[in-house]
């Protein structure tokens, strides 16, 4: 349940304004199972993605990743496909909330988003925000994840987090 | 409440719901939520999360709506199963606002019509277009299913207080220019992340002369500019609309004249003409007279953006006594049962059917490529909906263009995207005027 805070993985790179219809098209929204959704994740953008993505891989995008609908199926599908974290220049707001609520870490870094290339092998440390590109031998620093969000990630998402805290805190 | 520093309407609403005298943009607050909603796509995940977190009872059975509107009437077995999850949860929790088809409609048209979302409230919905209710002067924003689950259990949610940006629209609207054209134009100017995380406050004389329906359309599409919310200060149009419907007492809030904004942008609406947003991003907006000849296979008039009575009336004015182009399909979807019924009483269906349109029961349907008009490879649709992302309405190789109901109806007659003047006599005024 609990998430690792460090990983090394392969990069899948995407552009700007990747919307939730691109991440998981609405025709699959009659599914709720993460594993089933993962079979179709990003298939309109890159048909090989759902077949080749491996646990621990990292997704890099440019601006406004996850814009569009509020479907939590989007971060769920990515997480279920094995994506460890997403690094982008910026995220759409609802996707940002949903990502952390699902326990899918999101890092913001303009330089990393620009310079890291598709297929690169990188290391990410969520606690410090440090990103090391092994292929290019370059280091980047993302904005550190706020402590509240780190807790969510460590607990594996908002629901396990609330359960752990005993949700009737009010 | 006398506030210490000048605040925007958004800041005032959030402060009052967080039990604070004042809030600043960037503050992380925990706020009381007045109303929460989910639909047949997002609520099943929320209900699952609700159960996983060990919650037993919802925080208030009168403050949650479950609205099966996306894939209904159930398009297939899986969708039927999803609706069953909603129905059973609503029954088990004795929810006061579960809407079965026959009383249902697209959530963002339905809830204002029922007086369930009110000025001054904090409203969250597991649907990105929850920002629609900002037109009533509420703080209203879309979240995901997990956030909805947390609210269903606790009645509270964390928010980051957004920066506010003010959009002032001045001048008189040109013929056939509606709220849809103003918001498409605005998104074209600022881009799909132009208001990322921000509260977009719409104001100015052009807004004040608009009926509620056009205001809902504008707030609806705040999310298409990346906005956290869209908001319009209440005025007599708002109060006239909501007074008789309101199911609860409510409070109105107004921005202080000295409130500070991240940015104030002014638009002279006399320079804005009917707009169309080209594939595959809503910000790809052009004056409809400047796009050349674009032939279309299908026109859709409906959705939470433009499926209200006023939208159908405008379409009917244009379609009256005319036939749609023979090569084209026109699908009209009244957004709620009540709109459907009233359109029928007014004789709008006679006009639509004679023109060659098909009328669908209230549903999101083709807006998200669900059913009732999905596109094949290479097909092109003009829709009054709010998103034209690649594959949104069907095949990944299909195209969606966005426009107002007036442009949609005129284009259905022509068979290509056109300005309403091309099918209507010159001088016929298009703006639907004040009130009903
Ligand atoms: S009409 Fe379209 S945009 Fe509106 S709620 Fe339904 S699917 Fe979403």
XYZ file of C-alpha atoms and ligand atoms in Angstrom:
614
model
C 0.000 0.000 0.000
C 2.667 2.459 1.040
C 4.712 4.082 -1.677
C 8.434 4.106 -2.245
C 9.856 7.599 -2.333
C 12.747 6.865 -4.744
C 12.917 5.105 -8.064
C 14.841 4.633 -11.284
C 12.917 4.162 -14.509
C 12.418 4.820 -18.191
C 10.930 8.105 -19.422
C 7.841 8.398 -21.611
C 7.632 11.900 -22.978
C 4.504 13.809 -24.022
C 3.749 17.377 -25.092
C 1.567 20.199 -23.756
C -2.157 20.189 -22.907
C -2.479 16.408 -22.700
C -6.172 16.191 -21.786
C -8.010 13.517 -19.837
C -9.745 12.309 -23.008
C -6.259 11.548 -24.324
C -5.244 9.810 -21.102
C -8.343 7.640 -20.986
C -11.068 8.130 -23.622
C -14.647 8.364 -22.364
C -15.646 5.148 -24.087
C -13.840 3.320 -21.286
C -15.514 5.240 -18.477
C -17.983 2.455 -17.945
C -15.017 0.683 -16.313
C -13.825 1.375 -12.785
C -11.114 -1.253 -12.420
C -7.620 0.240 -12.582
C -6.133 -2.771 -14.341
C -8.785 -2.702 -17.063
C -8.385 1.062 -17.532
C -4.604 0.663 -17.743
C -5.008 -1.457 -20.889
C -6.222 1.640 -22.733
C -4.275 4.420 -21.076
C -2.906 6.952 -23.602
C -3.803 4.681 -26.518
C -5.058 7.577 -28.667
C -1.785 9.458 -28.185
C 0.659 6.563 -28.438
C -0.850 3.172 -29.202
C 2.242 1.311 -27.983
C 2.182 2.986 -24.555
C -0.282 0.714 -22.724
C 1.500 -2.373 -24.061
C 5.069 -1.340 -23.317
C 4.896 0.756 -20.162
C 6.514 -0.961 -17.161
C 6.119 -0.556 -13.411
C 8.396 2.230 -12.246
C 8.390 4.134 -15.541
C 8.109 7.884 -15.393
C 5.975 10.146 -17.510
C 7.213 13.566 -18.531
C 5.016 16.212 -20.099
C 5.142 19.902 -20.899
C 2.439 22.394 -19.821
C -1.043 21.835 -18.385
C -0.923 18.046 -18.110
C -4.305 16.438 -17.395
C -6.550 19.284 -18.485
C -10.206 18.606 -19.149
C -12.551 16.429 -17.185
C -12.403 15.509 -13.514
C -12.315 11.771 -14.213
C -10.143 10.170 -11.577
C -9.950 7.276 -13.990
C -7.073 9.226 -15.582
C -4.554 9.165 -12.694
C -5.907 5.749 -11.685
C -5.207 4.331 -15.160
C -1.689 5.809 -15.200
C -0.913 4.556 -11.729
C -2.328 1.116 -12.474
C -0.201 0.978 -15.619
C 2.807 1.293 -13.328
C 3.700 4.960 -13.765
C 5.690 5.936 -10.672
C 5.396 9.675 -10.993
C 4.736 12.436 -13.503
C 7.010 15.381 -14.080
C 5.654 18.372 -16.002
C 6.102 22.079 -16.366
C 2.564 22.495 -14.985
C -0.532 20.435 -14.235
C -4.223 21.148 -14.665
C -5.767 21.793 -11.288
C -8.217 18.925 -10.881
C -5.677 16.425 -12.165
C -3.198 17.726 -9.600
C -5.618 17.037 -6.747
C -6.659 13.700 -8.173
C -3.076 12.563 -8.666
C -2.150 13.068 -5.035
C -5.485 11.717 -3.836
C -4.739 8.529 -5.786
C -1.202 8.416 -4.435
C 0.359 9.294 -7.783
C 3.114 11.869 -7.178
C 3.363 14.888 -9.471
C 6.462 17.042 -9.744
C 6.760 20.439 -11.386
C 9.989 21.353 -13.144
C 10.308 23.390 -16.304
C 13.935 22.380 -16.965
C 13.391 18.668 -16.444
C 10.285 18.818 -18.617
C 12.248 20.502 -21.373
C 15.533 18.639 -21.318
C 14.798 15.057 -20.393
C 14.130 13.015 -23.538
C 11.881 10.114 -24.350
C 13.578 6.840 -23.460
C 16.059 8.382 -20.999
C 16.745 6.461 -17.813
C 16.230 8.702 -14.759
C 16.248 8.582 -10.973
C 13.656 10.490 -8.967
C 13.692 11.235 -5.245
C 10.285 12.481 -4.162
C 11.410 13.659 -0.754
C 13.982 16.095 -2.085
C 12.544 16.704 -5.557
C 15.878 15.690 -7.069
C 15.827 14.239 -10.570
C 18.948 12.678 -12.098
C 19.043 11.847 -15.797
C 21.419 8.874 -16.097
C 21.367 8.952 -19.892
C 22.365 12.611 -20.129
C 24.184 12.757 -16.765
C 22.203 15.881 -15.824
C 20.647 16.839 -12.521
C 17.404 18.796 -12.011
C 15.469 19.952 -8.997
C 11.686 20.016 -8.956
C 9.629 22.117 -6.543
C 9.539 20.071 -3.337
C 6.194 18.403 -2.671
C 4.382 20.188 0.213
C 4.455 18.158 3.461
C 0.685 17.498 3.387
C 0.976 16.005 -0.093
C 4.015 13.950 0.921
C 1.914 12.408 3.659
C -0.727 11.484 1.099
C 1.891 9.821 -1.081
C 3.458 7.946 1.815
C 0.063 6.656 2.879
C -0.862 5.684 -0.691
C -3.558 8.310 -1.320
C -6.299 10.279 0.429
C -8.491 7.317 1.362
C -5.813 5.252 3.114
C -4.630 8.531 4.652
C -8.073 9.363 6.050
C -8.520 5.802 7.220
C -5.213 5.968 9.028
C -6.155 9.242 10.709
C -9.664 8.044 11.570
C -11.638 10.194 9.174
C -14.046 11.644 11.724
C -11.523 14.158 12.872
C -14.051 16.984 13.069
C -19.256 40.738 8.879
C -16.871 43.646 8.671
C -13.752 42.450 6.928
C -10.271 43.678 7.663
C -9.031 43.981 4.160
C -10.819 44.328 0.855
C -11.579 40.907 -0.598
C -13.007 39.461 -3.779
C -16.321 37.609 -3.754
C -14.396 34.324 -3.962
C -12.202 35.167 -0.971
C -15.225 36.237 1.068
C -17.133 33.033 0.390
C -14.117 30.874 1.213
C -13.300 32.846 4.360
C -16.844 32.517 5.658
C -16.875 28.769 5.002
C -13.512 28.269 6.682
C -14.630 30.230 9.740
C -12.059 32.936 9.127
C -12.249 36.709 8.944
C -10.001 36.838 5.927
C -8.087 34.608 3.577
C -5.236 35.280 1.182
C -4.553 33.710 -2.190
C -2.347 30.682 -1.638
C -3.713 29.889 1.850
C -4.519 26.239 2.415
C -7.897 26.133 4.159
C -10.396 23.538 5.194
C -13.878 24.701 4.260
C -17.414 23.595 4.942
C -19.120 22.377 1.774
C -22.784 23.291 1.253
C -23.558 20.920 -1.576
C -21.820 18.065 -3.371
C -22.643 16.095 -6.490
C -21.513 13.146 -8.515
C -22.665 11.460 -11.707
C -22.848 7.962 -13.176
C -19.164 8.083 -14.136
C -17.574 9.658 -11.091
C -19.878 8.561 -8.262
C -19.194 4.802 -8.496
C -15.507 5.442 -7.734
C -16.503 7.866 -4.970
C -18.875 5.367 -3.411
C -16.145 2.724 -3.507
C -13.739 5.153 -1.833
C -16.404 6.128 0.720
C -16.721 2.493 1.709
C -12.968 1.881 1.677
C -12.381 4.708 4.104
C -14.751 3.042 6.511
C -17.431 5.713 6.385
C -20.927 4.569 7.214
C -23.175 7.580 6.852
C -23.109 10.636 4.629
C -22.630 13.963 6.394
C -26.076 15.220 5.355
C -28.549 13.359 3.187
C -30.054 16.626 1.869
C -26.797 18.085 0.623
C -25.669 15.443 -1.847
C -27.007 14.869 -5.343
C -26.364 11.779 -7.432
C -27.185 12.395 -11.059
C -27.000 9.615 -13.624
C -26.750 11.792 -16.735
C -23.723 10.790 -18.813
C -24.476 7.359 -20.269
C -28.224 7.365 -19.575
C -30.713 6.056 -20.565
C -28.206 3.269 -19.923
C -26.239 2.728 -23.097
C -24.922 -0.716 -22.238
C -24.702 -3.277 -19.465
C -21.651 -1.754 -17.781
C -23.334 1.669 -17.682
C -26.462 0.096 -16.255
C -24.342 -1.471 -13.520
C -22.805 1.911 -12.717
C -26.225 3.522 -12.386
C -27.279 0.675 -10.160
C -24.418 1.519 -7.802
C -25.749 5.093 -7.537
C -29.339 4.021 -7.098
C -28.518 1.535 -4.351
C -26.242 3.922 -2.501
C -28.872 6.665 -2.690
C -31.435 4.298 -1.283
C -29.206 2.960 1.481
C -28.186 6.476 2.528
C -31.725 7.859 1.998
C -30.330 10.627 -0.201
C -32.937 13.278 -0.909
C -31.564 14.112 -4.358
C -31.163 11.117 -6.569
C -32.601 11.781 -10.014
C -33.891 8.857 -12.020
C -34.320 9.379 -15.764
C -37.685 10.995 -16.266
C -36.832 13.603 -13.632
C -33.199 13.853 -14.542
C -31.121 16.050 -16.780
C -27.533 17.109 -17.239
C -26.283 17.871 -13.747
C -25.196 21.462 -14.343
C -28.493 22.431 -15.937
C -30.532 20.410 -13.465
C -29.251 21.606 -10.088
C -29.768 25.359 -10.679
C -33.203 24.622 -12.136
C -34.105 22.733 -8.940
C -32.796 25.534 -6.719
C -30.273 23.190 -5.076
C -27.188 25.319 -5.668
C -27.315 28.858 -4.377
C -25.473 32.176 -4.252
C -22.771 32.462 -1.610
C -22.346 28.703 -1.221
C -19.343 26.415 -1.520
C -20.248 23.648 -3.948
C -18.056 20.794 -5.117
C -18.841 18.233 -7.742
C -17.040 15.241 -9.120
C -17.307 16.774 -12.552
C -15.071 19.445 -13.985
C -17.948 21.654 -15.154
C -19.165 22.126 -11.594
C -17.758 25.630 -12.082
C -21.078 26.405 -13.869
C -22.847 27.429 -10.627
C -20.405 30.286 -10.178
C -22.837 32.151 -12.426
C -25.075 32.388 -9.351
C -22.341 33.995 -7.261
C -21.228 30.771 -5.567
C -17.748 29.294 -5.173
C -18.127 26.137 -7.141
C -15.448 23.822 -8.419
C -14.839 20.385 -9.847
C -12.919 17.685 -7.993
C -12.287 13.999 -8.459
C -14.092 11.020 -7.015
C -11.856 10.664 -3.962
C -12.465 14.266 -2.927
C -16.189 13.683 -3.380
C -15.935 10.635 -1.103
C -14.184 12.708 1.560
C -16.899 15.376 1.344
C -19.732 12.852 1.422
C -18.281 11.540 4.668
C -17.167 14.742 6.363
C -18.909 17.693 4.682
C -15.547 19.413 4.442
C -12.662 19.691 2.030
C -9.247 21.356 1.765
C -8.790 24.115 -0.775
C -6.021 26.400 -1.823
C -7.447 29.915 -1.997
C -7.126 30.865 -5.668
C -5.886 34.140 -7.043
C -8.700 36.081 -8.677
C -8.576 37.482 -12.176
C -11.229 39.910 -13.330
C -12.605 39.958 -16.852
C -14.565 43.098 -17.661
C -16.786 43.044 -20.741
C -17.988 46.451 -21.818
C -20.089 47.728 -24.715
C -23.197 46.378 -26.440
C -23.249 42.894 -27.875
C -23.326 42.479 -31.637
C -26.210 40.585 -33.259
C -26.026 36.806 -32.642
C -23.307 37.206 -30.058
C -24.033 35.233 -26.883
C -22.280 34.237 -23.681
C -20.769 31.322 -25.604
C -19.047 33.677 -28.027
C -17.643 35.797 -25.201
C -16.212 32.829 -23.364
C -14.802 31.211 -26.520
C -13.225 34.538 -27.416
C -11.775 34.893 -23.910
C -10.281 31.387 -23.976
C -8.853 32.159 -27.404
C -7.160 35.216 -25.916
C -5.743 33.685 -22.747
C -5.264 30.029 -23.723
C -6.342 26.755 -22.133
C -4.085 27.335 -19.143
C -4.497 31.115 -19.128
C -6.350 31.040 -15.819
C -4.694 27.953 -14.311
C -5.744 27.504 -10.655
C -7.429 30.940 -10.713
C -10.911 32.234 -9.983
C -12.227 33.980 -13.098
C -14.584 36.768 -12.165
C -16.753 37.958 -15.054
C -18.170 41.452 -14.862
C -19.035 44.537 -16.838
C -22.128 45.916 -18.514
C -22.291 43.206 -21.185
C -22.578 40.565 -18.454
C -25.210 42.565 -16.588
C -27.507 42.607 -19.643
C -27.242 38.848 -20.099
C -29.863 36.362 -18.967
C -28.830 33.653 -16.494
C -28.558 31.095 -19.262
C -25.694 32.912 -20.964
C -24.024 33.468 -17.618
C -24.132 29.738 -16.892
C -22.532 29.134 -20.288
C -19.677 31.473 -19.438
C -18.987 30.126 -15.955
C -19.305 26.593 -17.364
C -16.261 27.060 -19.568
C -13.950 28.622 -16.954
C -12.364 25.163 -16.692
C -11.509 25.310 -20.392
C -9.170 28.176 -19.512
C -7.724 26.111 -16.659
C -9.723 28.080 -14.086
C -10.556 26.711 -10.675
C -13.848 28.543 -10.780
C -15.810 31.129 -12.700
C -17.909 33.579 -10.785
C -20.350 36.409 -11.434
C -21.576 38.691 -8.666
C -25.319 38.283 -8.130
C -27.592 41.058 -9.399
C -31.309 41.401 -10.014
C -31.194 38.908 -12.894
C -29.645 36.334 -10.541
C -32.070 37.017 -7.734
C -35.080 36.987 -10.053
C -33.916 33.599 -11.317
C -33.158 31.971 -7.978
C -35.619 33.514 -5.519
C -38.566 31.269 -6.248
C -36.532 28.129 -6.791
C -34.174 28.291 -3.802
C -34.498 25.255 -1.532
C -32.556 26.846 1.306
C -31.795 30.313 2.633
C -28.702 31.837 1.081
C -26.433 34.865 1.337
C -25.047 37.045 -1.401
C -21.445 38.250 -1.474
C -19.857 41.000 -3.550
C -16.289 41.930 -4.280
C -15.039 45.004 -2.476
C -14.240 47.844 -4.870
C -10.634 47.914 -3.612
C -10.184 44.132 -3.706
C -6.947 43.133 -5.341
C -6.787 40.975 -8.438
C -3.869 39.206 -10.005
C -4.926 40.796 -13.247
C -7.797 42.773 -14.719
C -8.529 42.235 -18.393
C -10.978 44.328 -20.355
C -12.762 43.312 -23.506
C -14.717 45.618 -25.790
C -17.570 43.358 -26.865
C -18.394 45.533 -29.872
C -15.274 43.930 -31.364
C -16.461 40.380 -30.707
C -18.407 38.501 -33.390
C -19.753 34.928 -33.440
C -16.877 32.595 -32.676
C -15.931 29.059 -33.508
C -13.291 26.969 -31.823
C -11.387 24.734 -34.227
C -9.955 21.282 -33.409
C -8.421 20.049 -31.207
C -8.263 22.583 -28.413
C -10.858 25.073 -27.155
C -8.445 28.001 -27.383
C -8.165 27.610 -31.151
C -10.857 30.236 -31.575
C -11.666 32.263 -34.693
C -14.283 34.669 -35.959
C -16.721 32.391 -37.774
C -16.483 34.565 -40.915
C -12.751 33.958 -41.158
C -12.501 30.185 -41.319
C -13.298 29.562 -44.982
C -15.632 26.794 -46.067
C -15.699 23.945 -43.562
C -18.278 21.280 -44.366
C -19.702 19.233 -41.520
C -21.361 15.842 -41.069
C -23.148 16.447 -37.801
C -24.437 19.267 -35.622
C -25.149 18.772 -31.910
C -27.159 21.319 -29.939
C -27.180 20.468 -26.253
C -24.905 19.845 -23.213
C -24.400 21.587 -19.892
C -22.976 24.514 -21.830
C -25.816 25.201 -24.272
C -28.762 22.848 -23.811
C -31.020 25.282 -21.971
C -34.364 26.628 -23.089
C -32.968 29.911 -24.393
C -30.483 27.950 -26.488
C -33.251 25.851 -28.019
C -35.310 28.972 -28.681
C -32.487 30.615 -30.598
C -31.987 27.446 -32.630
C -35.720 27.277 -33.353
C -35.811 30.881 -34.542
C -33.192 30.053 -37.116
C -34.548 26.649 -38.125
C -38.170 27.768 -38.406
C -39.537 26.929 -41.843
C -36.152 25.651 -43.043
C -34.646 22.264 -43.738
C -31.216 21.106 -42.692
C -28.677 20.308 -45.402
C -29.399 16.846 -46.838
C -25.911 15.517 -46.136
C -26.016 16.378 -42.464
C -27.361 15.027 -39.177
C -28.768 17.416 -36.572
C -29.103 16.143 -33.001
C -30.888 18.313 -30.451
C -30.630 17.412 -26.772
C -32.655 19.452 -24.268
C -30.541 19.437 -21.120
C -33.245 18.509 -18.614
C -36.674 16.932 -18.506
C -38.225 20.297 -17.666
C -36.514 22.018 -20.589
C -37.629 19.155 -22.821
C -41.214 19.498 -21.656
C -41.304 23.274 -22.006
C -39.708 23.165 -25.471
C -42.420 20.746 -26.486
C -45.193 22.981 -25.120
C -43.771 25.965 -26.953
C -43.839 24.134 -30.254
C -40.081 24.059 -30.700
C -40.134 20.328 -31.452
C -42.459 20.918 -34.393
C -39.860 23.268 -35.858
C -36.949 20.907 -35.152
C -38.662 17.815 -36.489
C -39.867 19.583 -39.634
C -36.325 20.797 -40.231
C -35.098 17.209 -40.111
C -33.546 17.092 -36.642
C -33.602 14.181 -34.242
C -34.443 15.004 -30.624
C -32.701 13.043 -27.891
C -33.837 12.639 -24.294
C -31.772 14.663 -21.812
C -28.267 13.173 -21.570
C -24.622 14.130 -21.981
C -24.587 11.587 -24.784
C -22.308 12.572 -27.639
C -20.662 15.470 -25.746
C -18.134 13.001 -24.365
C -18.452 10.455 -27.132
C -20.735 8.295 -25.013
C -23.745 7.545 -27.176
C -26.536 9.269 -29.162
C -24.309 10.526 -31.947
C -20.734 9.224 -31.744
C -18.479 10.159 -34.681
C -16.823 7.810 -37.169
C -13.268 8.126 -38.485
C -12.815 11.313 -40.484
C -16.161 12.826 -39.523
C -16.573 16.425 -38.538
C -19.098 17.809 -36.055
C -20.069 21.276 -34.955
C -21.303 21.198 -31.361
C -22.531 23.651 -28.760
C -20.575 21.676 -26.162
C -17.400 22.785 -24.407
C -14.529 20.491 -25.433
C -13.062 19.633 -28.793
C -10.121 17.506 -27.701
C -9.002 14.830 -30.121
C -11.421 11.924 -30.001
C -13.775 13.667 -27.596
C -16.891 12.801 -29.596
C -15.827 9.458 -30.994
C -13.064 8.216 -33.246
C -9.578 9.610 -32.615
C -9.554 10.756 -36.264
C -12.791 12.775 -35.995
C -13.068 16.530 -35.477
C -15.169 18.705 -33.191
C -15.809 22.428 -33.677
C -17.378 24.470 -30.880
C -19.847 27.329 -31.323
C -23.063 28.906 -30.054
C -26.539 27.472 -30.733
C -27.154 30.242 -33.310
C -24.051 29.335 -35.309
C -24.853 25.631 -34.904
C -28.416 25.970 -36.192
C -27.396 28.167 -39.132
C -24.583 25.775 -40.020
C -26.997 22.840 -39.964
C -29.024 24.603 -42.652
C -25.991 25.476 -44.770
C -24.114 22.204 -44.347
C -20.970 24.133 -43.499
C -19.951 26.319 -40.593
C -21.412 29.778 -41.138
C -22.506 33.035 -39.549
C -26.263 33.158 -38.764
C -26.587 36.132 -41.139
C -26.035 33.712 -44.021
C -29.396 32.076 -43.402
C -31.349 34.860 -41.687
C -32.582 38.145 -43.045
C -30.235 41.013 -42.391
C -31.149 43.094 -39.422
C -32.840 40.320 -37.456
C -31.450 40.654 -33.986
C -29.980 37.555 -32.496
C -29.383 38.324 -28.869
C -32.148 36.826 -26.861
C -32.617 39.747 -24.580
C -33.233 40.264 -20.939
C -34.875 37.629 -18.750
C -37.001 34.926 -20.261
S -22.701 17.746 -21.092
Fe -20.603 17.206 -21.573
S -19.332 18.632 -20.451
Fe -21.394 18.736 -19.591
S -21.382 17.350 -17.862
Fe -22.080 16.188 -19.627
S -20.229 15.277 -20.520
Fe -19.582 16.876 -19.111
